Amino acid sequence: MNFYFLRLCWKNIWRNRRRTLITVNAIGLGVMALVFLRNYYDSFHEQVIHNVIRYHSGHVAVAIKNFEKNSATQLYIKNSAPLIQWLNSQKNTLAISERVVFSGLASSARGSTNVMVMGVEPASEAKVTDFARKLIRGSFFDDGKDKSIVLGVKAAETLNAEIGSKIVVLTQGVDGSVGNELFWVSGIFDTGSDADKSLAFIRLSEARAILSLPLQSSHQVAVTLKEEDELSLFRQSFDALSTKEAEVQMLSWKELQRPVVAMIELDRAVNRMLMFLILGVAALGIANSILMSLMERTKEFGVMLAIGTAKEEVIRMVIVETLLLTGVGVFLGNLFGVLVTAFFNQVGFDLRWLTSKDFVIQGAVVQTVSYPVARISNSLVVTTVIVILALAVSYFPARQASRLTPMKALRSH
Amino acid sequence: MNILEFREVSKVYNQEKSGIHDLSFSVKQGEIVALAGPSGSGKTTALNIAAGLDEFCDGEVRLLDRSLQNLLPQELLNLRRNDVGFIFQSYNLFPVLTVLENVEYPLALKGVRFYERIEKAKRCIEEVGLAGLEDRMPSALSGGQQQRVAVARALVTEPRIIFADEPTANLDAVTAEKLLLLFRELNDKQGTTFIFSSHDPRVLKFADRVIVLADGRLAH
């Protein structure tokens, strides 16, 4: 089709300006809404993933097999030094944090509460999780004192503890002995998540001592990768690792946080369904517009055929008109979708008018304000789907056009 | 040499009440022929069949030495594009295109390049006396001017034969006269064959030969 026919098609779609504008608006609004929604959901999901990673075990947790099911203190890596060395040597490793984890009873002079105690190297842990940045009082073991404990704000409230308060941690050692130790509160964090009432940090060596664990042993090593999509590469390297203990396993955040992954998958499925619904309605608008246009121009098609236009050219014209009509809507929809995304990227898309506070997913807090980022992939997906739907709905008008004969068309009114 | 031949051609629409029956006639190269007759006599049907726009039931139609019923779709398409021009009673211009674009249309179908297309279309528009109106839309033209655009569109590919269905039906006397003179001029200059269907006495007087039809048959 040469430029002449392209111009003819362009002029044809604007012969009923109002109808075309309504159709273009329907396509544009649908595309804009979907481009923005997809951008928003992507940012929201990334925030959820980020928070889950930064408040749990990073991208990957390496632990004894079945540790995540049993959480038994007896299931520990006896000598984690070679593993630590190997993890540090990997090019996609950003940070690692060796951990000893146990549940115990934390008591102060004014109260007690059950806590999950995490023995960590403070500097390493601060690179893997965000707890050190969420302190509202004190420091994350920066006081240089031994026997320091960092508590969540709610646990501190339950214990009526403040910076410098004495806390006794009581648990059972791996050898069956009773492990207890006196700590002084050095920091209190506030993440807004469940961790605030149930998590406490102490130094790694002190955790080993309470549990009577051997030196260089640990329950898990949390790993943060440079990029999240390096997970499969990391797994390949890990599976090939010959020096690891046979019973050591690697669990990605997706395996550790299955409900979060399921929620994101469900969100995406609903989003896809919404996309087909919205674009389906827009496609019906396109079909209506093209069919009406065709009915009004049947005699004109007769003239075209009579003076030597091939049926295939008429069909091509119908399809090109459909694509041009769709193209205008898609262009405007994408343009405004990106602009709306850019606007909310600056000011934040705030859902507080729908839900009164930040919410918690799998222990990680998710803010109601998101800052969506425009992604070309989202525009491409929406554009591809609407173009395919437009081509599908143009089949019927095109088929109708292909059945025309010059005389039949010329006799129509 | 005959450019068009009808040999016992029949076309029946409904219960033999209309159409044409065993119609035979021929037209020579360079002739201006009028198909005349009252409404329902079959002149438009005969014209449409002759131009390859309509089908027929029996007989044989030979156009430019080719039998129409034996033509493949692509051959019929080429005939329409290259050798035949058609002027409709109600002009049937494309309303979204300018005068120039309307005349360009058949050339664009043939794939003629832009500059050559524009040059030819402008020359035809000038020939039909519409120079200066190239950028007007059809709706901004009078009936006579629109008919001239339709003539220019039919002429622009330099067909060997032009069919015109009641070409003066919607025109006033002066405009009709001008149009007929234009046909004659083209006939003299280029040897184009014209076949009209008409019951306008001016056209009948103007034609080299009149074929009169009655009830779908040649009237004697």
XYZ file of C-alpha atoms in Angstrom:
633
model
C 0.000 0.000 0.000
C 1.518 3.301 -1.057
C 1.321 6.672 0.665
C -1.713 7.675 -1.413
C -3.824 4.858 0.035
C -2.488 5.421 3.510
C -3.660 9.038 3.241
C -7.041 7.861 1.909
C -7.395 5.497 4.890
C -6.419 8.297 7.265
C -9.024 10.602 5.739
C -11.625 7.839 5.854
C -11.293 7.315 9.586
C -11.942 11.017 10.166
C -15.015 11.271 7.953
C -17.234 10.867 11.007
C -15.155 12.873 13.446
C -17.392 12.404 16.478
C -17.597 8.624 16.137
C -13.862 8.365 15.602
C -13.148 10.573 18.599
C -15.392 8.453 20.809
C -13.627 5.285 19.666
C -10.163 6.849 19.992
C -11.079 8.058 23.482
C -12.269 4.586 24.482
C -9.027 3.001 23.233
C -6.906 5.801 24.694
C -8.523 5.666 28.113
C -8.270 1.885 28.240
C -4.627 1.897 27.194
C -3.771 4.772 29.543
C -5.433 3.041 32.498
C -3.690 -0.247 31.755
C -0.261 1.257 31.147
C -0.500 3.140 34.417
C -1.945 0.169 36.336
C 0.763 -2.166 35.071
C 3.448 0.359 35.943
C 1.886 0.849 39.358
C 1.546 -2.870 40.062
C 5.124 -3.526 38.974
C 6.398 -0.862 41.369
C 4.127 -2.115 44.128
C 5.312 -5.693 43.659
C 8.921 -4.576 43.604
C 8.336 -2.741 46.854
C 6.801 -5.863 48.380
C 9.700 -8.000 47.147
C 12.246 -5.448 48.310
C 10.700 -5.293 51.757
C 10.431 -9.052 52.034
C 14.087 -9.361 51.049
C 15.271 -6.536 53.274
C 13.374 -7.686 56.366
C 14.029 -11.408 56.065
C 16.814 -13.444 54.589
C 17.953 -11.405 51.589
C 17.645 -13.022 48.172
C 18.929 -16.385 49.348
C 19.206 -18.300 52.606
C 21.689 -21.157 52.873
C 20.855 -23.530 55.713
C 20.707 -27.131 56.746
C 18.076 -29.085 54.839
C 14.561 -28.771 56.281
C 15.648 -25.935 58.565
C 12.791 -23.799 57.260
C 10.283 -26.544 58.191
C 11.584 -27.479 61.616
C 13.370 -24.340 62.786
C 15.101 -26.607 65.280
C 18.225 -25.207 66.838
C 19.883 -28.622 66.509
C 19.851 -28.273 62.720
C 22.961 -26.214 62.203
C 25.927 -26.027 59.851
C 28.810 -27.349 61.901
C 31.524 -25.429 60.109
C 30.281 -22.606 58.002
C 33.737 -21.153 57.256
C 34.247 -22.864 53.827
C 30.701 -21.922 52.848
C 31.227 -18.305 53.889
C 34.458 -18.237 51.934
C 32.745 -19.653 48.848
C 29.812 -17.232 49.112
C 32.175 -14.272 49.397
C 34.037 -15.410 46.305
C 30.939 -15.396 44.087
C 30.796 -12.480 41.684
C 27.045 -12.006 42.056
C 27.170 -11.875 45.865
C 26.663 -8.375 47.220
C 26.563 -9.120 50.955
C 26.208 -12.066 53.317
C 25.161 -12.376 56.937
C 25.831 -15.446 59.001
C 23.100 -16.114 61.529
C 22.283 -18.216 64.563
C 18.547 -18.260 65.130
C 16.550 -19.469 68.086
C 13.344 -18.716 69.906
C 13.458 -17.816 73.529
C 11.915 -15.893 76.350
C 13.022 -12.324 76.895
C 12.393 -10.959 80.368
C 12.909 -7.619 81.997
C 12.138 -6.526 85.512
C 8.671 -5.472 84.355
C 7.627 -8.089 81.853
C 8.450 -10.892 79.491
C 7.696 -11.911 75.930
C 8.556 -14.618 73.432
C 11.072 -13.499 70.871
C 12.911 -14.848 67.866
C 16.534 -14.111 68.639
C 18.937 -13.631 65.770
C 22.628 -13.811 66.439
C 24.403 -11.754 63.788
C 27.616 -9.961 62.904
C 26.188 -6.400 63.109
C 28.175 -4.948 60.212
C 27.281 -7.870 57.908
C 23.642 -7.900 58.931
C 23.328 -4.178 58.221
C 24.325 -4.884 54.618
C 21.709 -7.604 54.167
C 18.666 -6.241 56.019
C 17.300 -2.792 56.829
C 16.825 -3.193 60.593
C 19.915 -1.122 61.390
C 18.370 1.755 59.403
C 15.055 1.496 61.211
C 16.359 2.323 64.662
C 14.350 4.897 66.523
C 16.555 4.883 69.628
C 20.092 3.778 70.422
C 22.378 2.063 67.933
C 22.836 -1.261 66.135
C 25.643 -2.538 68.377
C 27.702 0.610 67.829
C 28.193 1.129 71.585
C 31.171 -1.265 71.636
C 29.774 -3.062 74.638
C 29.392 -6.820 74.949
C 26.033 -8.406 75.726
C 24.012 -5.837 73.773
C 20.534 -6.587 72.456
C 18.499 -4.731 69.851
C 14.737 -5.043 70.200
C 11.658 -4.160 68.177
C 9.631 -1.266 69.494
C 6.636 -3.388 70.471
C 8.734 -5.956 72.259
C 10.420 -3.088 74.097
C 6.996 -1.762 75.086
C 5.927 -5.174 76.364
C 9.115 -5.452 78.358
C 8.933 -1.825 79.456
C 12.500 -1.628 78.233
C 14.516 1.386 77.211
C 18.094 1.891 76.095
C 20.312 0.450 78.804
C 17.553 -1.749 80.271
C 18.551 -5.237 81.362
C 16.997 -8.125 79.481
C 17.451 -11.788 80.285
C 17.199 -14.179 77.360
C 16.298 -17.746 78.231
C 16.355 -20.697 75.818
C 17.395 -24.308 75.518
C 20.837 -25.156 74.240
C 21.490 -27.733 71.539
C 22.885 -30.072 74.176
C 19.691 -29.879 76.231
C 21.112 -27.473 78.761
C 19.354 -24.293 79.731
C 20.904 -21.320 78.070
C 20.429 -17.896 79.611
C 22.218 -14.627 79.443
C 21.836 -11.073 80.593
C 21.842 -8.359 77.909
C 21.576 -4.598 77.878
C 19.300 -2.905 75.328
C 21.466 -0.957 72.896
C 18.910 -0.166 70.216
C 15.171 -0.195 69.444
C 13.899 -0.453 65.874
C 10.518 0.351 64.365
C 9.717 -1.207 60.995
C 5.936 -1.159 61.295
C 5.999 -4.928 60.707
C 5.473 -8.003 62.891
C 9.235 -8.019 63.551
C 8.724 -5.111 65.965
C 7.098 -7.367 68.541
C 8.897 -10.644 67.969
C 12.460 -10.101 66.820
C 15.619 -9.379 68.754
C 19.245 -9.192 67.636
C 22.323 -10.176 69.614
C 25.906 -10.751 68.528
C 26.650 -14.023 66.686
C 29.304 -15.248 69.129
C 26.989 -14.629 72.096
C 24.165 -16.528 70.389
C 26.482 -19.490 69.827
C 27.461 -19.376 73.485
C 23.849 -19.431 74.756
C 23.004 -22.388 72.543
C 26.309 -24.137 73.316
C 27.026 -24.240 69.576
C 30.565 -24.847 68.401
C 32.609 -21.975 67.049
C 32.118 -21.307 63.310
C 28.705 -22.979 63.361
C 25.560 -21.231 62.238
C 21.950 -21.912 61.334
C 21.804 -19.993 58.124
C 23.642 -17.586 55.913
C 21.562 -14.841 54.347
C 22.805 -13.627 50.965
C 21.971 -10.476 49.036
C 22.728 -10.638 45.325
C 23.760 -7.725 43.166
C 20.671 -8.234 40.978
C 17.545 -10.230 41.744
C 17.567 -11.846 38.301
C 20.952 -13.436 39.052
C 19.157 -15.916 41.274
C 19.161 -18.766 38.779
C 22.854 -18.249 37.959
C 23.617 -18.273 41.640
C 21.657 -21.488 42.060
C 23.594 -23.138 39.246
C 26.870 -22.213 40.923
C 25.588 -23.376 44.293
C 24.405 -26.731 42.924
C 27.865 -27.277 41.447
C 29.554 -26.487 44.734
C 31.456 -29.577 45.776
C 32.899 -28.296 49.050
C 29.554 -27.714 50.730
C 28.201 -30.023 53.321
C 25.842 -32.527 51.739
C 22.946 -31.514 53.910
C 23.207 -27.794 53.149
C 20.529 -26.334 50.901
C 19.861 -23.049 49.246
C 16.439 -21.446 49.469
C 15.574 -18.400 47.415
C 13.292 -15.720 48.814
C 10.607 -17.110 46.482
C 10.794 -20.491 48.236
C 10.887 -18.920 51.659
C 8.065 -16.492 50.948
C 5.644 -18.587 48.927
C 2.525 -16.640 50.040
C 4.107 -13.421 48.765
C 4.930 -15.022 45.425
C 1.391 -16.412 45.250
C -0.076 -12.979 46.019
C 2.010 -11.361 43.277
C 1.051 -14.081 40.806
C -2.611 -13.632 41.670
C -2.270 -9.870 41.266
C -0.709 -10.322 37.868
C -3.413 -12.760 36.781
C -6.141 -10.303 37.818
C -4.236 -7.576 36.000
C -4.091 -9.665 32.836
C -7.806 -10.432 33.088
C -8.535 -6.741 33.570
C -6.399 -5.945 30.551
C -8.336 -8.320 28.304
C -11.648 -7.005 29.648
C -10.804 -3.340 29.139
C -9.132 -3.855 25.781
C -11.933 -6.227 24.735
C -14.472 -3.459 25.304
C -12.230 -1.026 23.387
C -11.937 -3.566 20.567
C -15.732 -3.827 20.358
C -15.784 -0.041 19.984
C -13.302 -0.348 17.139
C -15.387 -3.058 15.476
C -18.519 -0.934 15.783
C -16.799 2.108 14.336
C -15.340 0.225 11.377
C -18.542 -1.686 10.672
C -20.615 1.507 10.706
C -18.096 3.189 8.456
C -18.197 0.239 6.087
C -21.982 0.199 5.930
C -22.056 3.901 5.152
C -19.498 3.499 2.387
C -20.746 0.352 0.657
C -21.595 2.272 -2.515
C -18.180 3.899 -2.426
C -16.582 0.465 -2.274
C -18.668 -0.424 -5.321
C -17.158 2.530 -7.194
C -13.686 1.500 -6.088
C -14.230 -2.043 -7.353
C -15.777 -0.767 -10.596
C -12.759 1.361 -11.451
C -10.266 -1.388 -10.813
C -9.659 -1.783 -7.077
C -8.966 -5.412 -6.174
C -10.943 -7.050 -3.366
C -7.684 -7.652 -1.538
C -6.987 -3.926 -1.691
C -10.401 -3.165 -0.212
C -9.749 -5.659 2.596
C -6.308 -4.154 3.162
C -7.882 -0.716 3.332
C -10.338 -1.882 6.025
C -7.506 -3.413 8.043
C -5.285 -0.354 7.669
C -8.146 1.926 8.730
C -8.664 -0.276 11.793
C -4.971 -0.123 12.618
C -4.814 3.649 12.113
C -7.840 4.164 14.342
C -6.293 1.875 16.942
C -2.888 3.486 16.477
C -4.185 6.949 17.345
C -5.825 5.629 20.515
C -2.797 3.550 21.433
C -0.422 6.483 20.901
C -2.517 8.831 23.037
C -3.158 6.144 25.663
C 0.534 5.334 25.971
C 1.483 8.998 26.034
C -0.946 9.829 28.836
C -0.261 6.530 30.605
C 3.435 7.399 30.760
C 2.684 10.998 31.763
C 0.365 9.881 34.575
C 3.008 7.371 35.699
C 5.695 10.085 35.630
C 3.437 12.406 37.625
C 2.826 9.817 40.355
C 6.495 8.888 40.278
C 7.135 12.414 41.524
C 4.256 12.906 43.966
C 3.610 9.271 44.906
C 0.432 7.292 44.286
C -1.232 7.297 47.661
C -3.777 4.599 48.521
C -4.403 5.914 52.034
C -7.816 7.167 50.960
C -8.728 3.520 50.325
C -6.856 1.809 53.125
C -6.166 3.708 56.289
C -2.629 2.491 57.026
C 0.388 0.614 55.724
C -0.173 -3.110 55.694
C 1.968 -6.139 56.395
C 2.575 -9.030 54.031
C 4.459 -12.014 55.453
C 5.856 -9.917 58.215
C 7.137 -7.206 55.879
C 5.470 -3.829 55.907
C 4.206 -2.482 52.597
C 3.687 1.243 52.260
C 0.461 2.497 50.720
C 2.356 5.177 48.808
C 4.039 3.878 45.669
C 6.218 5.650 43.145
C 5.482 3.906 39.857
C 8.086 3.857 37.105
C 7.153 3.917 33.408
C 8.372 0.762 31.694
C 8.474 0.310 27.962
C 7.671 -3.402 28.400
C 4.249 -2.544 29.856
C 3.450 -0.192 26.985
C 4.567 -2.870 24.532
C 2.390 -5.568 26.124
C -0.729 -3.370 26.163
C -0.056 -2.144 22.611
C 0.489 -5.667 21.311
C -2.714 -6.973 22.899
C -4.914 -4.130 21.595
C -3.395 -4.393 18.102
C -4.041 -8.158 18.039
C -7.605 -7.608 19.274
C -8.122 -4.846 16.686
C -6.890 -7.126 13.921
C -9.207 -9.863 15.174
C -12.257 -7.599 15.189
C -11.363 -6.120 11.789
C -11.748 -9.613 10.354
C -15.548 -9.299 10.276
C -15.710 -5.947 8.460
C -12.924 -7.108 6.152
C -14.800 -10.314 5.386
C -17.923 -8.276 4.660
C -15.904 -6.073 2.311
C -14.432 -9.100 0.569
C -17.914 -10.354 -0.295
C -18.831 -7.196 -2.170
C -19.234 -7.172 -5.936
C -19.264 -3.869 -7.822
C -22.944 -4.087 -8.779
C -24.118 -5.276 -5.355
C -22.233 -2.448 -3.714
C -23.324 0.186 -6.234
C -26.983 -0.754 -5.750
C -26.802 -0.311 -1.979
C -28.112 2.827 -0.325
C -12.798 -3.241 -35.896
C -15.385 -4.023 -33.224
C -14.367 -2.942 -29.748
C -17.529 -4.344 -28.149
C -19.825 -7.153 -29.272
C -23.007 -8.440 -27.673
C -24.076 -11.838 -28.991
C -27.555 -12.916 -27.856
C -26.902 -11.777 -24.333
C -29.558 -12.330 -21.669
C -29.749 -11.191 -18.080
C -32.833 -11.925 -16.003
C -33.469 -10.350 -12.613
C -36.950 -11.392 -11.466
C -39.436 -13.553 -13.298
C -38.294 -12.204 -16.660
C -39.844 -8.840 -15.963
C -36.661 -6.894 -16.391
C -33.138 -7.319 -17.684
C -32.130 -7.992 -21.272
C -33.056 -10.819 -23.635
C -31.036 -12.159 -26.568
C -29.470 -8.769 -27.112
C -26.977 -8.475 -29.948
C -25.124 -5.403 -31.145
C -21.596 -4.217 -31.753
C -19.610 -1.009 -31.373
C -16.621 -0.017 -33.487
C -13.404 1.542 -32.234
C -13.761 5.345 -32.026
C -17.566 5.373 -32.167
C -19.817 7.349 -29.861
C -22.818 5.154 -29.253
C -25.887 5.838 -27.167
C -28.043 3.085 -25.664
C -31.472 4.605 -25.551
C -34.848 3.558 -24.312
C -37.403 4.200 -21.601
C -36.842 3.330 -17.968
C -36.633 -0.433 -17.468
C -35.680 -1.028 -21.090
C -32.406 -2.611 -20.020
C -29.960 0.075 -21.192
C -28.179 0.428 -17.832
C -28.064 -3.367 -17.476
C -26.522 -3.659 -20.913
C -24.007 -0.916 -20.077
C -23.003 -2.575 -16.802
C -22.590 -5.950 -18.497
C -20.559 -4.371 -21.299
C -18.258 -2.720 -18.737
C -17.723 -6.036 -16.952
C -19.447 -4.830 -13.788
C -22.430 -7.174 -13.955
C -22.851 -10.809 -14.812
C -25.161 -12.222 -17.480
C -26.966 -15.530 -17.935
C -26.621 -16.408 -21.604
C -24.815 -15.314 -24.712
C -21.400 -13.857 -25.184
C -19.903 -10.437 -24.606
C -16.591 -9.604 -26.267
C -14.836 -6.491 -25.078
C -11.543 -5.463 -26.668
C -11.483 -8.824 -28.408
C -11.772 -10.769 -25.209
C -14.719 -12.841 -24.066
C -15.820 -11.425 -20.701
C -17.170 -14.682 -19.295
C -13.833 -16.396 -19.845
C -11.759 -13.765 -18.102
C -9.985 -14.641 -14.900
C -10.619 -12.237 -11.962
C -7.146 -10.725 -12.396
C -7.723 -10.226 -16.132
C -11.039 -8.524 -15.437
C -9.298 -6.327 -12.874
C -6.622 -5.362 -15.398
C -9.303 -4.584 -17.955
C -11.024 -2.245 -15.529
C -7.755 -0.604 -14.553
C -6.222 -0.145 -17.956
C -8.714 -0.267 -20.787
C -12.090 0.795 -19.440
C -13.354 4.007 -17.896
C -16.706 4.345 -16.188
C -18.690 7.514 -15.501
C -21.527 7.095 -13.053
C -24.864 8.883 -13.209
C -24.456 10.390 -9.749
C -20.712 11.142 -10.125
C -19.740 8.918 -7.194
C -16.650 10.877 -6.276
C -14.845 10.020 -3.056
C -16.069 12.721 -0.676
C -12.969 12.709 1.552
C -10.597 13.316 -1.341
C -9.887 16.569 -3.156
C -10.503 16.964 -6.893
C -6.846 16.166 -7.596
C -6.836 13.123 -5.290
C -10.047 11.798 -6.874
C -8.482 11.981 -10.320
C -5.239 10.477 -9.017
C -7.069 7.386 -7.695
C -6.977 5.154 -10.810
C -3.321 6.054 -11.363
C -2.470 5.200 -7.751
C -4.153 1.820 -8.300
C -1.844 1.208 -11.233
C 1.148 2.115 -9.082
C 2.074 5.228 -11.107
C 4.775 7.237 -9.344
C 3.865 10.383 -7.444
C 5.168 13.104 -9.782
C 3.902 11.411 -12.930
C 0.560 10.839 -11.215
C 0.194 14.484 -10.224
C 1.193 15.688 -13.676
C -1.283 13.416 -15.470
C -4.096 14.170 -13.051
C -3.550 17.931 -13.368
C -3.483 17.701 -17.142
C -6.806 15.826 -17.131
C -8.349 18.306 -14.748
C -7.258 21.086 -17.077
C -8.722 19.234 -20.048
C -12.125 19.061 -18.415
C -11.937 22.784 -17.634
C -11.405 22.605 -13.889
C -7.883 24.016 -13.642
C -7.466 25.877 -10.352
C -9.986 23.696 -8.518
C -7.576 20.829 -7.770
C -7.664 21.317 -4.014
C -11.419 21.700 -3.700
C -13.484 19.014 -2.036
C -16.294 17.502 -4.160
C -18.891 18.991 -1.810
C -17.652 22.465 -2.779
C -18.340 21.877 -6.484
C -21.479 22.214 -8.561
C -23.107 19.150 -10.109
C -21.566 19.946 -13.489
C -18.127 20.378 -11.996
C -18.451 17.088 -10.101
C -19.429 15.342 -13.321
C -16.332 16.809 -14.984
C -14.180 15.455 -12.159
C -15.779 12.045 -12.745
C -14.933 12.375 -16.448
C -11.336 13.335 -15.610
C -11.101 10.302 -13.312
C -12.351 8.063 -16.116
C -9.980 9.606 -18.643
C -6.796 9.804 -16.645
C -5.668 6.251 -17.450
C -6.322 6.921 -21.139
C -8.747 3.991 -21.548
C -9.739 2.775 -24.963
C -13.421 2.785 -24.118
C -15.497 4.845 -21.702
C -18.924 3.808 -20.444
C -21.180 6.542 -19.105
C -24.464 5.905 -17.359
C -26.888 8.787 -17.962
C -24.027 11.299 -17.957
C -26.251 14.356 -18.386
C -29.124 13.287 -16.149
C -28.227 15.612 -13.305
C -26.911 18.502 -15.360
C -28.513 21.687 -16.665
C -28.671 22.249 -20.417
C -25.555 24.427 -20.665
C -23.392 22.113 -18.558
C -24.675 19.046 -20.422
C -23.786 20.686 -23.727
C -20.257 21.480 -22.491
C -19.766 17.919 -21.309
C -20.869 16.441 -24.608
C -18.515 18.762 -26.481
C -15.740 17.583 -24.202
C -16.532 13.954 -25.104
C -16.444 14.798 -28.762
C -13.118 16.576 -28.378
C -11.608 13.576 -26.617
C -13.053 11.277 -29.230
C -11.485 13.373 -31.999
C -8.120 13.784 -30.245
C -7.584 10.359 -28.756
C -10.014 8.167 -30.615
C -11.659 7.157 -27.356
C -14.823 5.102 -27.794
C -17.831 6.307 -25.775
C -20.901 4.276 -24.936
C -23.691 6.058 -23.104
C -26.932 4.901 -21.651
C -29.357 7.774 -21.861
C -32.826 8.908 -22.738
C -31.737 12.541 -22.974
C -32.510 13.758 -26.539
C -29.385 15.951 -26.475
C -27.198 12.904 -25.984
C -29.030 10.905 -28.604
C -28.606 13.744 -31.091
C -24.928 13.992 -30.212
C -24.074 10.247 -30.626
C -22.753 8.775 -33.861
C -25.209 5.942 -33.489
C -28.170 5.186 -31.244
C -29.126 1.678 -30.171
C -32.701 1.714 -28.946
C -33.828 -0.876 -26.426
C -37.325 -1.815 -25.366
C -38.161 -4.464 -22.781
C -34.539 -5.647 -22.852
C -34.479 -6.202 -26.595
C -33.406 -4.219 -29.611
C -36.323 -2.056 -30.737
C -37.068 -1.971 -34.439
